Backbone as a ProteinNet text record, in pm:
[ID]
protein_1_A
[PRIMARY]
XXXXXXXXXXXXXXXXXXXXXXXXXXXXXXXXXXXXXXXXXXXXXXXXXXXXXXXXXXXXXXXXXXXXXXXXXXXXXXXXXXXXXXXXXXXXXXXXXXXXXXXXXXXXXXXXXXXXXXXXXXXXXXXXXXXXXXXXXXXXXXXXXXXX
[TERTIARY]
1562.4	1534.8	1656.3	1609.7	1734.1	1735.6	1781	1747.6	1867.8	1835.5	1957.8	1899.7	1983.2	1982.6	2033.6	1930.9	1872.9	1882.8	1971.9	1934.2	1806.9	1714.7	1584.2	1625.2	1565.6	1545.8	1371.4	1349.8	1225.3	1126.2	1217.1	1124.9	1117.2	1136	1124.2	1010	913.5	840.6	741.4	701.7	596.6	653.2	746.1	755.3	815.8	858.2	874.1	757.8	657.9	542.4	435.7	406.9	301.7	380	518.9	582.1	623.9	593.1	596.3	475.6	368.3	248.1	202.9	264	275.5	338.8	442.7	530.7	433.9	363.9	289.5	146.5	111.9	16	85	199.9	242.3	277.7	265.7	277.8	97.1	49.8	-122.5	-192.9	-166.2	-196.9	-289.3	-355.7	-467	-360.9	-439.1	-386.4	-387.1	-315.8	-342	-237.4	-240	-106.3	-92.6	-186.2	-172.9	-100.9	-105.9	-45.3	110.1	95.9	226.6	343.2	263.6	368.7	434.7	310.6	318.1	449.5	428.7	518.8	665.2	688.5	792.1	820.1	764.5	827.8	903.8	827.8	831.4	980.2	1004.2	1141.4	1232	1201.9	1323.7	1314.5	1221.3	1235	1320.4	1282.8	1329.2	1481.5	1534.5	1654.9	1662.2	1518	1518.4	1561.1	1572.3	1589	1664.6	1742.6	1816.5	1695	1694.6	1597.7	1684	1719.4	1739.6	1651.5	1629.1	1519.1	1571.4	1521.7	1527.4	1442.6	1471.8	1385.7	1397.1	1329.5	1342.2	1241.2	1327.4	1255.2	1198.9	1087.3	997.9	967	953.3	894.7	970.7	934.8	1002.5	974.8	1102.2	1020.3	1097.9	1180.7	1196.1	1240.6	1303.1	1287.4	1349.3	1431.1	1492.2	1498.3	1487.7	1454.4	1533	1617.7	1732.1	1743.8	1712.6	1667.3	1847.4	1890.7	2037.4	2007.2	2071.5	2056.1	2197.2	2165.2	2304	2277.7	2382.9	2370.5	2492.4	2441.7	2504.5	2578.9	2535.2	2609.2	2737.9	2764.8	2885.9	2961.7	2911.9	2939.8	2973.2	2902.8	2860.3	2720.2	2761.2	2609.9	2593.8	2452.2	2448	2297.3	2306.1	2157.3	2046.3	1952.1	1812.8	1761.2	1790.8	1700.6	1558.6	1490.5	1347	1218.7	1293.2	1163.8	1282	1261.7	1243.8	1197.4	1173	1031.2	1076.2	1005.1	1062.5	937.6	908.7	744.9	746.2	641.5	667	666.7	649.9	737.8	852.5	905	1094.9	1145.4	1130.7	1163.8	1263.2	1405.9	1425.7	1524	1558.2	1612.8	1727.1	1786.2	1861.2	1903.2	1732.2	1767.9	1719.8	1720.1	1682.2	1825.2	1925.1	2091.1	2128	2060.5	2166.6	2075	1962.7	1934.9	1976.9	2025.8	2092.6	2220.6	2322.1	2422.5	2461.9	2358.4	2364.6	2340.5	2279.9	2216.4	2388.4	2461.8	2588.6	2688.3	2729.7	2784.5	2789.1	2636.7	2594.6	2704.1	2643.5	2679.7	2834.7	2902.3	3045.9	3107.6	3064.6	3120.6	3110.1	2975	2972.8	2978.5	3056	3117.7	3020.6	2892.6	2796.9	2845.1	2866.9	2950.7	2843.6	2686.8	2641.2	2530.5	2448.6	2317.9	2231.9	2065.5	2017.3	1881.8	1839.2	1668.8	1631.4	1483.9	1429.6	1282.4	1257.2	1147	1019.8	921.6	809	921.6	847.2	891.4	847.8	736.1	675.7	760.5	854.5	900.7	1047.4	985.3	1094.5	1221.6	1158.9	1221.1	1307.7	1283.9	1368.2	1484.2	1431.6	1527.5	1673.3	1605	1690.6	1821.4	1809	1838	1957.8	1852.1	1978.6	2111.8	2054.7	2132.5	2233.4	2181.2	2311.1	2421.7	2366	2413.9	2572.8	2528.8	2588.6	2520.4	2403	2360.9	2287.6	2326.9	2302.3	2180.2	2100.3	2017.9	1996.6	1990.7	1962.9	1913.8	1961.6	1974.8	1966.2	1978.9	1983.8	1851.3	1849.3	1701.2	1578.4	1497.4	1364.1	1306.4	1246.2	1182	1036	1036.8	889.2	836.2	730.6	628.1	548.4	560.4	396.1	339.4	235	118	109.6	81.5	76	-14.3
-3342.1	-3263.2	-3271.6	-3309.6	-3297.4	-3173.8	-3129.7	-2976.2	-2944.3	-2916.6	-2861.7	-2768.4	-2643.4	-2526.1	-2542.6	-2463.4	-2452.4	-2343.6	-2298.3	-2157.1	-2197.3	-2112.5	-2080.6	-2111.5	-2171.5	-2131.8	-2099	-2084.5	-2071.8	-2182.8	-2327	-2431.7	-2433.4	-2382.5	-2367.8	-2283.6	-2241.1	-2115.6	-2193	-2300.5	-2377.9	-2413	-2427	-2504.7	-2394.4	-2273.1	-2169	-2056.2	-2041.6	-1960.7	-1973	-2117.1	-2152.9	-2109.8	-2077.3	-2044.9	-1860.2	-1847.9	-1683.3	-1604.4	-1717.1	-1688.7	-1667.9	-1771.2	-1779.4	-1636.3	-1626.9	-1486.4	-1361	-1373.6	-1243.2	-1273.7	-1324.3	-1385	-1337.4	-1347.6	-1315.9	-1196.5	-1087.9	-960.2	-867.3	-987	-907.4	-927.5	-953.6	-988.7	-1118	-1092.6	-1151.2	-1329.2	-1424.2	-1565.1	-1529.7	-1585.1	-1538.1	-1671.5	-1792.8	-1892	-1916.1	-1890.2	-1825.9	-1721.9	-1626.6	-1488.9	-1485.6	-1576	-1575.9	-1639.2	-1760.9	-1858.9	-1731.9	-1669.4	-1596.2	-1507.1	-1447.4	-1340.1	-1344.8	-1477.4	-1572.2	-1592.7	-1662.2	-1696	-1542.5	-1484.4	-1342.7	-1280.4	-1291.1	-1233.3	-1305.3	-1440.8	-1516.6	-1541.7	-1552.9	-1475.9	-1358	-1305.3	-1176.1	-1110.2	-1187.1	-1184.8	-1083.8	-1069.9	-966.3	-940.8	-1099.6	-1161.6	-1271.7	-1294.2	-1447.9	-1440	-1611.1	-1689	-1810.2	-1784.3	-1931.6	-1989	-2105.3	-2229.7	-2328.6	-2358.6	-2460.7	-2570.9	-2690.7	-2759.4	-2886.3	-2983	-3081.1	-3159.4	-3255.6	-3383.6	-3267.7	-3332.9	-3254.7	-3148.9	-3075.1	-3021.8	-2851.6	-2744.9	-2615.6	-2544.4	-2505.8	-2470.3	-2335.4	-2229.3	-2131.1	-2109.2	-1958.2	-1923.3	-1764.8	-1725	-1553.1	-1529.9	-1371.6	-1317.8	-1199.8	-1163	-1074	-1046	-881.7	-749.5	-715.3	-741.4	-637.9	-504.6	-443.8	-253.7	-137.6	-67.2	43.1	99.9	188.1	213	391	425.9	579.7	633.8	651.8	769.9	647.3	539	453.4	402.2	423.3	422.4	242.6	172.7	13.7	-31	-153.2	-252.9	-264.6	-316.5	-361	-458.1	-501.5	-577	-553.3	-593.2	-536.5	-726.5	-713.8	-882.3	-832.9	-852.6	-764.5	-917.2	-1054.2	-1150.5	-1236.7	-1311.3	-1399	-1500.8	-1596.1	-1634.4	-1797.5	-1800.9	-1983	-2044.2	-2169.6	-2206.4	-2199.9	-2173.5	-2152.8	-2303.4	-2422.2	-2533.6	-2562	-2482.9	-2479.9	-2414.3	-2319.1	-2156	-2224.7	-2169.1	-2128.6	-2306.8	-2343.5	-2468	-2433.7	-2343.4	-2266.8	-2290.1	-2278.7	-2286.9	-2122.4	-2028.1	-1896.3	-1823.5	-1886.6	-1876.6	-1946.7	-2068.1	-2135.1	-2022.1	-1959.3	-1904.4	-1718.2	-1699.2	-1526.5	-1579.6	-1700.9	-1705.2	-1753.8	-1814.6	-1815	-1692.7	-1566.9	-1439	-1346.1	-1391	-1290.5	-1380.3	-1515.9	-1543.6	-1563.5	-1491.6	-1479.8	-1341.5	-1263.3	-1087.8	-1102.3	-1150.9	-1205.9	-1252.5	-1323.8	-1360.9	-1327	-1229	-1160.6	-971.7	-933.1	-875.6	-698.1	-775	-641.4	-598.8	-459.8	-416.1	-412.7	-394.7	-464.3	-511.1	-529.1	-604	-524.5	-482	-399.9	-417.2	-480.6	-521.3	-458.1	-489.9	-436.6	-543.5	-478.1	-560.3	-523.2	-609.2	-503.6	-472.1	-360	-349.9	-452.3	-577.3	-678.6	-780.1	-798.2	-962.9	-921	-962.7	-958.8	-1112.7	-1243.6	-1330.1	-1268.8	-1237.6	-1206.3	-1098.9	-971.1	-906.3	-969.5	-1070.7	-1139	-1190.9	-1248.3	-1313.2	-1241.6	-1124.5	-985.8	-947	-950	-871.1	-952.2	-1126.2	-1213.8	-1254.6	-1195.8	-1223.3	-1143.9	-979.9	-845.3	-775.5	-770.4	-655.1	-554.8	-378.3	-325.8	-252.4	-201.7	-176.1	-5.1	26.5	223.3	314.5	374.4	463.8	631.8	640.6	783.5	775.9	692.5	729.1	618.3	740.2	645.2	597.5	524.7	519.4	512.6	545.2	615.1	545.2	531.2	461.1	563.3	560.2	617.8	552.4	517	421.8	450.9	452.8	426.5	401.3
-212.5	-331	-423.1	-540	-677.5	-748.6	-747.8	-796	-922.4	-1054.3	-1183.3	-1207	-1241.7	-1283.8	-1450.1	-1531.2	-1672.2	-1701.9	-1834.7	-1914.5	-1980.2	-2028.9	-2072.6	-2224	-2308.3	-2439.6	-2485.5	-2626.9	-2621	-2626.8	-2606.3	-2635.8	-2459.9	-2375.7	-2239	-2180.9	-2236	-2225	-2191.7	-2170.6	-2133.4	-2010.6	-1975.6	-1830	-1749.7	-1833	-1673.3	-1750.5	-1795	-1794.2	-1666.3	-1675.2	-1547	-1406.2	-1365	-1287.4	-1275	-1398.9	-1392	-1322.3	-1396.2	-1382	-1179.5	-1134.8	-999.2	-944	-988	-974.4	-949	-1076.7	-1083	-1000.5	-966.5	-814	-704.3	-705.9	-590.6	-560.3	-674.5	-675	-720.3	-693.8	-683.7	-812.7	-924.9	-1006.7	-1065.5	-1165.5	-1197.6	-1280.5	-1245.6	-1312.8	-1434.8	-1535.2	-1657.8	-1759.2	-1742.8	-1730	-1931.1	-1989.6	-2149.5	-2151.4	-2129.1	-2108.4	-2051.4	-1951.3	-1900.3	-2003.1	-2037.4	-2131.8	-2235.8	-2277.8	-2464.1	-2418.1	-2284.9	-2214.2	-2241.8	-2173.1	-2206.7	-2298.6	-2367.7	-2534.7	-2614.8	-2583.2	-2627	-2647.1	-2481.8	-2456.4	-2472.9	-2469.1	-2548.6	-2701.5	-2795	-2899.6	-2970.3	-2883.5	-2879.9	-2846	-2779.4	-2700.7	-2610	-2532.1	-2477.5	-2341.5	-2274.1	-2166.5	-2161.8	-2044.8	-1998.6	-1890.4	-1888.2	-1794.2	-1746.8	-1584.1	-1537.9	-1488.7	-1481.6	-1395	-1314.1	-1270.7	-1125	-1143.5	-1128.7	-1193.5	-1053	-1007.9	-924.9	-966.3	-983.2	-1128.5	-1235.3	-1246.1	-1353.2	-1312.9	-1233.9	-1175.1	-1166	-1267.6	-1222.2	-1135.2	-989.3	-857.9	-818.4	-945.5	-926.5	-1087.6	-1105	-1177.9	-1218.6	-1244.6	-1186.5	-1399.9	-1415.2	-1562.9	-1541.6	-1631.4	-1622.7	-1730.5	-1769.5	-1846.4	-1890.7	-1993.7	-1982.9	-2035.2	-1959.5	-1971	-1986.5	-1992.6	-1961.8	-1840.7	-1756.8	-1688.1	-1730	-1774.6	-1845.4	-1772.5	-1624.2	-1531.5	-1502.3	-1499.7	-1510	-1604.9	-1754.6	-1840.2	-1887.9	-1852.5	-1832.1	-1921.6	-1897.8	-1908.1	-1759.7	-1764.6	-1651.9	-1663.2	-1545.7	-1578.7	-1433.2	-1506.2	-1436.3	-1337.2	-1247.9	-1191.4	-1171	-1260.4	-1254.5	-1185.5	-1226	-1137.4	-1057.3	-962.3	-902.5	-840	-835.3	-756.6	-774	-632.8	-575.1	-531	-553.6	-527.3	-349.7	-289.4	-118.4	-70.2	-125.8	-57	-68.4	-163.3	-136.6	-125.6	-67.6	-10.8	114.9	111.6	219.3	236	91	93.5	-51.9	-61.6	-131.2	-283.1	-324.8	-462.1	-477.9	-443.4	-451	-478.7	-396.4	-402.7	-517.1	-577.6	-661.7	-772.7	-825.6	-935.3	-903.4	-796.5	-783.6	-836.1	-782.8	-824.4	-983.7	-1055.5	-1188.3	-1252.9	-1209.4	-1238.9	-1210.1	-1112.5	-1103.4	-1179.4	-1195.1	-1301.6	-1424.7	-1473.3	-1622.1	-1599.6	-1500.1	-1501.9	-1547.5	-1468	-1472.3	-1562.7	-1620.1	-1812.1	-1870.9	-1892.1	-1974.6	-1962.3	-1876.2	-1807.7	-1825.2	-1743.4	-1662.1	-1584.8	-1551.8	-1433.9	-1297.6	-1292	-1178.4	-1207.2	-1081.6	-1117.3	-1008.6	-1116.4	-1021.1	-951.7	-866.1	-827.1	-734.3	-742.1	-649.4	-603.6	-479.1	-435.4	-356.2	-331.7	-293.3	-121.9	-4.8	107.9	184.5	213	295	249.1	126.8	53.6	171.4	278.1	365.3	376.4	323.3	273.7	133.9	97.5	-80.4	18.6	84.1	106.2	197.3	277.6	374.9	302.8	159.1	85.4	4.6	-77.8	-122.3	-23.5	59.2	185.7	204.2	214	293.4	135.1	23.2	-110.8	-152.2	-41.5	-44.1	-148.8	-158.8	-226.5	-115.7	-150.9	-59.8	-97.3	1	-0.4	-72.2	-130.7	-204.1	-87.3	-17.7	36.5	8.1	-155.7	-187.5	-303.6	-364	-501.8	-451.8	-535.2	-475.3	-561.8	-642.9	-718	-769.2	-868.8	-923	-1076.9	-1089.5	-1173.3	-1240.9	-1365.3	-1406.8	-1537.9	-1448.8	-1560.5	-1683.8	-1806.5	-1947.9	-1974.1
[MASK]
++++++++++++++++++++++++++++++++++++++++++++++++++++++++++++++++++++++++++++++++++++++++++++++++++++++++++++++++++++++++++++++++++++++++++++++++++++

């Protein structure tokens, strides 16, 4: 496997949309690979998001999207790793590491004081991953959702 790691621009929204789109399949969600692209374009438009990619040959086979935020009670930026996602024939062949470690040396230059994700409780591969990275697991807040 040849594998280069890519910042996102918006002429990129075609070749990591069909890969987002996968993402959100994998979190229960309906196909939607129009939707996904527009998604994309969107937030890089927008500057609403950094996007790294993973690419082997032609082929994009991961993909991580990073939200910058504040974080008030620390008095910081910080950033949100809100996707991840690696196609499941190259899982576990460490391009999941080479796009967390482009995600903490974005954090790093441009000097976020941390980085904050989360994941379903079954993505017991992703957590394996956080963990051997040193990110620790939240122990005191829980978090909560309400629909719109």
């Amino acid at each position: 496997m040849t594998v280069k790691l890519f910042k996102a621009t918006i002429d990129d929204a075609n070749i990591v949309g069909p890969i987002f789109d996968l993402y959100r399949i994998f979190y229960k969600q309906e196909s939607n690979v129009k939707s996904a692209i527009q998604y994309i374009k969107s937030r890089l438009e927008n500057k609403e998001a950094i996007i790294f990619f993973v690419k082997d040959k032609d082929r994009c086979i991961g993909f991580t999207q990073l939200y910058p935020t504040f974080d008030s009670v620390r008095l910081r930026k910080k950033i949100v790793l809100y996707d991840l996602f690696v196609c499941s024939d190259c899982r576990k062949k460490g391009v999941g590491k080479i796009l967390m470690d482009a995600a903490k040396d974005y954090a790093q230059l441009n000097k976020f004081g941390s980085i904050e994700l989360s994941t379903s409780k079954g993505n017991l591969d992703g957590q394996s991953l956080y963990e051997s990275l040193g990110y620790i697991r939240d122990q005191e807040f829980y978090s909560y959702d309400l629909e719109i």
